[in-house]
Each structure stands twice: as structure tokens, then as C-alpha cells.
CSV table of C-alpha atoms in Angstrom, one decimal:
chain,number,residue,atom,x,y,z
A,1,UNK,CA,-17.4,17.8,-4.7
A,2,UNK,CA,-16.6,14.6,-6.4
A,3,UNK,CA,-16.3,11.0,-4.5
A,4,UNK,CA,-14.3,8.3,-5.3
A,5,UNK,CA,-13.9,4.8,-3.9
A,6,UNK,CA,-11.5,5.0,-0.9
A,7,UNK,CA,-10.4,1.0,0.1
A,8,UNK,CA,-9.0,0.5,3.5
A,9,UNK,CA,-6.8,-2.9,3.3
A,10,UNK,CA,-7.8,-4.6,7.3
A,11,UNK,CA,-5.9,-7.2,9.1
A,12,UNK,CA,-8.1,-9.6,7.3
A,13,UNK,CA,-10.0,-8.2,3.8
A,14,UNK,CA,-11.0,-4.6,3.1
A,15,UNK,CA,-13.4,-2.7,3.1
A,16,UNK,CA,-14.3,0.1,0.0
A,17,UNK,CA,-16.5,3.2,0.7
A,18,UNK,CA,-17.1,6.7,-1.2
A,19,UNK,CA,-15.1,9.2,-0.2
A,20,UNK,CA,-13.9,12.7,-1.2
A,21,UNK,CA,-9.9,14.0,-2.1
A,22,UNK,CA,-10.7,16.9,0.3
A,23,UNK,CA,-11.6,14.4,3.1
A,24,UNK,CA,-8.6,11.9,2.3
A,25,UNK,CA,-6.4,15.0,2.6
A,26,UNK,CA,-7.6,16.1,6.1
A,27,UNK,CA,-7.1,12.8,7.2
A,28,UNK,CA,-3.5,12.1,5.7
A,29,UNK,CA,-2.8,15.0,7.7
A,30,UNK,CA,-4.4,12.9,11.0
A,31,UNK,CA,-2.3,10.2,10.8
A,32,UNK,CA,0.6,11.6,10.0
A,33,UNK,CA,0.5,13.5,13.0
A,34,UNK,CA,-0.2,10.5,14.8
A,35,UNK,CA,2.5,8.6,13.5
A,36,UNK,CA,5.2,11.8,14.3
A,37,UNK,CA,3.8,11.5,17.9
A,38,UNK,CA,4.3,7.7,17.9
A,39,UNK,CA,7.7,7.5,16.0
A,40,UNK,CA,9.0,10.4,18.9
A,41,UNK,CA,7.6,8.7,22.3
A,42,UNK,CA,9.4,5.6,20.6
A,43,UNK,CA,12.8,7.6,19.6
A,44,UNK,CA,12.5,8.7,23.7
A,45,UNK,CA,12.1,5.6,24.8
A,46,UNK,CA,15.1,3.9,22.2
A,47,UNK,CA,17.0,6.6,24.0
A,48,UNK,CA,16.6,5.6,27.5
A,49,UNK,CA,14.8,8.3,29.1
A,50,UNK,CA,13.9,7.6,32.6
A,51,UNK,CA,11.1,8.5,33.9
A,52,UNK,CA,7.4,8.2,33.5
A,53,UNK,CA,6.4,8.9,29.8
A,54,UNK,CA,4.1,11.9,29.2
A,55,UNK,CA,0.2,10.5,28.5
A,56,UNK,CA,-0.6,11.3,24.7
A,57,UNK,CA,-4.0,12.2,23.3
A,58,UNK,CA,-6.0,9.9,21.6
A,59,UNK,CA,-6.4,11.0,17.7
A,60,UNK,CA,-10.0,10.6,16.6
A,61,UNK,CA,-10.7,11.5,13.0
A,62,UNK,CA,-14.5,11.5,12.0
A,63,UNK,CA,-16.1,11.9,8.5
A,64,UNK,CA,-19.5,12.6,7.5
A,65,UNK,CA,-20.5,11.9,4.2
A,66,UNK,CA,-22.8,8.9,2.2
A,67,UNK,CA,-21.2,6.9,5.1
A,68,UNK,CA,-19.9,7.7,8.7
A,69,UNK,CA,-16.1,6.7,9.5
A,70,UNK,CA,-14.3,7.5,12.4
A,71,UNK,CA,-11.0,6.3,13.1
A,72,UNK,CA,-9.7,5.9,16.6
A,73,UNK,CA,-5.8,5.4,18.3
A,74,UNK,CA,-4.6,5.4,21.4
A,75,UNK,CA,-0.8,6.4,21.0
A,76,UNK,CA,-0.1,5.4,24.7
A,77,UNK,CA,-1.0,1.3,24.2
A,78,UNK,CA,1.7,0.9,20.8
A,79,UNK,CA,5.3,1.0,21.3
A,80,UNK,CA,6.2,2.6,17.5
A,81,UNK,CA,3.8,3.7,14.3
A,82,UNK,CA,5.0,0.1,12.6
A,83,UNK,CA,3.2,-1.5,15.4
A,84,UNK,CA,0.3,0.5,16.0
A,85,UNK,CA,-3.5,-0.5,15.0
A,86,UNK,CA,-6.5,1.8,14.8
A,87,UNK,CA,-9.8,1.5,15.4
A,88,UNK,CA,-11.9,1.6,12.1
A,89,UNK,CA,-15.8,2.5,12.7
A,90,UNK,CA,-17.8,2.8,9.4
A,91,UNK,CA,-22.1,3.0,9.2
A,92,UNK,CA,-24.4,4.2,7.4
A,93,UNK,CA,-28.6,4.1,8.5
A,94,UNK,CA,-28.4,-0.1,7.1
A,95,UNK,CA,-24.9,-1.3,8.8
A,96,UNK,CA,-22.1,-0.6,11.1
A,97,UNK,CA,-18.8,-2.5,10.6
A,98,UNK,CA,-16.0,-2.0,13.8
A,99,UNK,CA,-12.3,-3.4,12.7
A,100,UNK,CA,-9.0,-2.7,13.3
A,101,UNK,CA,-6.8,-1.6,11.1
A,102,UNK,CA,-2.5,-1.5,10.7
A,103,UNK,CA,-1.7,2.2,10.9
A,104,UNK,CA,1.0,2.2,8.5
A,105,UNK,CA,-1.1,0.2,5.7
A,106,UNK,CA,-4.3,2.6,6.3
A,107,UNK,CA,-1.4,5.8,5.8
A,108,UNK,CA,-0.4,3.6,2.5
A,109,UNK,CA,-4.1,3.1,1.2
A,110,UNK,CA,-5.2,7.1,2.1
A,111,UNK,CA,-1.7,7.9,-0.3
A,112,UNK,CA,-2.6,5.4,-3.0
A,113,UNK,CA,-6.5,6.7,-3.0
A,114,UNK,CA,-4.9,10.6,-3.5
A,115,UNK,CA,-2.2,9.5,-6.1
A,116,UNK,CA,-5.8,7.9,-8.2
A,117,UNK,CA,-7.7,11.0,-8.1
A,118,UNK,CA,-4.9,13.8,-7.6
């Protein structure tokens, strides 16, 4: 299995890690679950439904490869996908870096990385 340079574009810089196409792909699928669950609790809200909104589950995506990266959102805290942030955790046995990311740009950079190496 083949690794490639993933970069993940931050709030402020980036940070570039191996990674495989088969990974990138399970975790396409993540967020874009994610972002269906946060684009319909903000479509129920747009539409005015009264009542207490139903509690979502966090989505927690972890990888274990040369490095470990887990990425962590709580859908209940962000009002829509375009506003929503995650929480970026990548280590390896030297160094741990914890960052938030925008949602929508880390969706953008996993479909750039899997347009580069197919």
C-alpha cells in the first residue's frame, strides 16, 4: 500500500503527513457524513421546528499509520457544515500537534489529495 503526502490547510498554516488513498477514502466518507448530519439539523432549524433538537453523535475518525491522526467534531456546538471546525490530533513517538481545523477546507484538501493520486 502506497503513501502519499496528505496536507491539511489549518486556520493558520498546514500541516503535511504520509498517508494512504485507502485511508483518505474511508475518511471522505467520515466527513461527508458529518457534514449531511450538520447541513440537515441546520435545514430543521431554517425551517422553524420547535422543540428541543435531537443530541447528535460526535464523529471521531482515527488513523494508524507512520503517524496517528484522529479527527474529532461535535455536530451539536456548530450551527451548519460552513461553520463547523474539527478537532485535528496528529503524533507520532517524537511529537503531537492538536489544531483546529475548518470542516469544509479539510473535505476540500482530502478531495484534492484523492484527485493527485487517483
Amino acid at each position: 500500500m502506497s503513501t502519499s503526502k496528505l496536507t491539511l490547510n489549518l486556520v493558520e498554516g498546514s500541516i503535511s503527513f504520509d498517508f494512504t488513498a485507502e485511508a483518505a477514502r474511508n475518511l471522505q466518507g467520515v466527513i461527508a457524513q458529518l457534514m449531511q448530519q450538520l447541513k440537515s439539523v441546520a435545514a430543521k432549524n431554517a425551517a422553524g421546528s420547535s422543540g428541543k433538537p435531537t443530541p447528535q453523535k460526535s464523529t471521531e475518525y482515527q488513523y494508524t499509520g507512520d503517524v496517528f491522526l484522529e479527527i474529532f467534531c461535535n455536530p451539536n456546538i456548530w450551527p451548519s457544515p460552513f461553520a463547523a471546525k474539527v478537532l485535528i490530533t496528529l503524533r507520532d513517538e517524537r511529537i503531537r500537534i492538536t489544531t483546529e481545523a475548518e470542516l469544509t477546507r479539510v473535505y476540500d484538501d482530502i478531495n484534492q489529495y484523492l484527485e493527485q493520486v487517483g
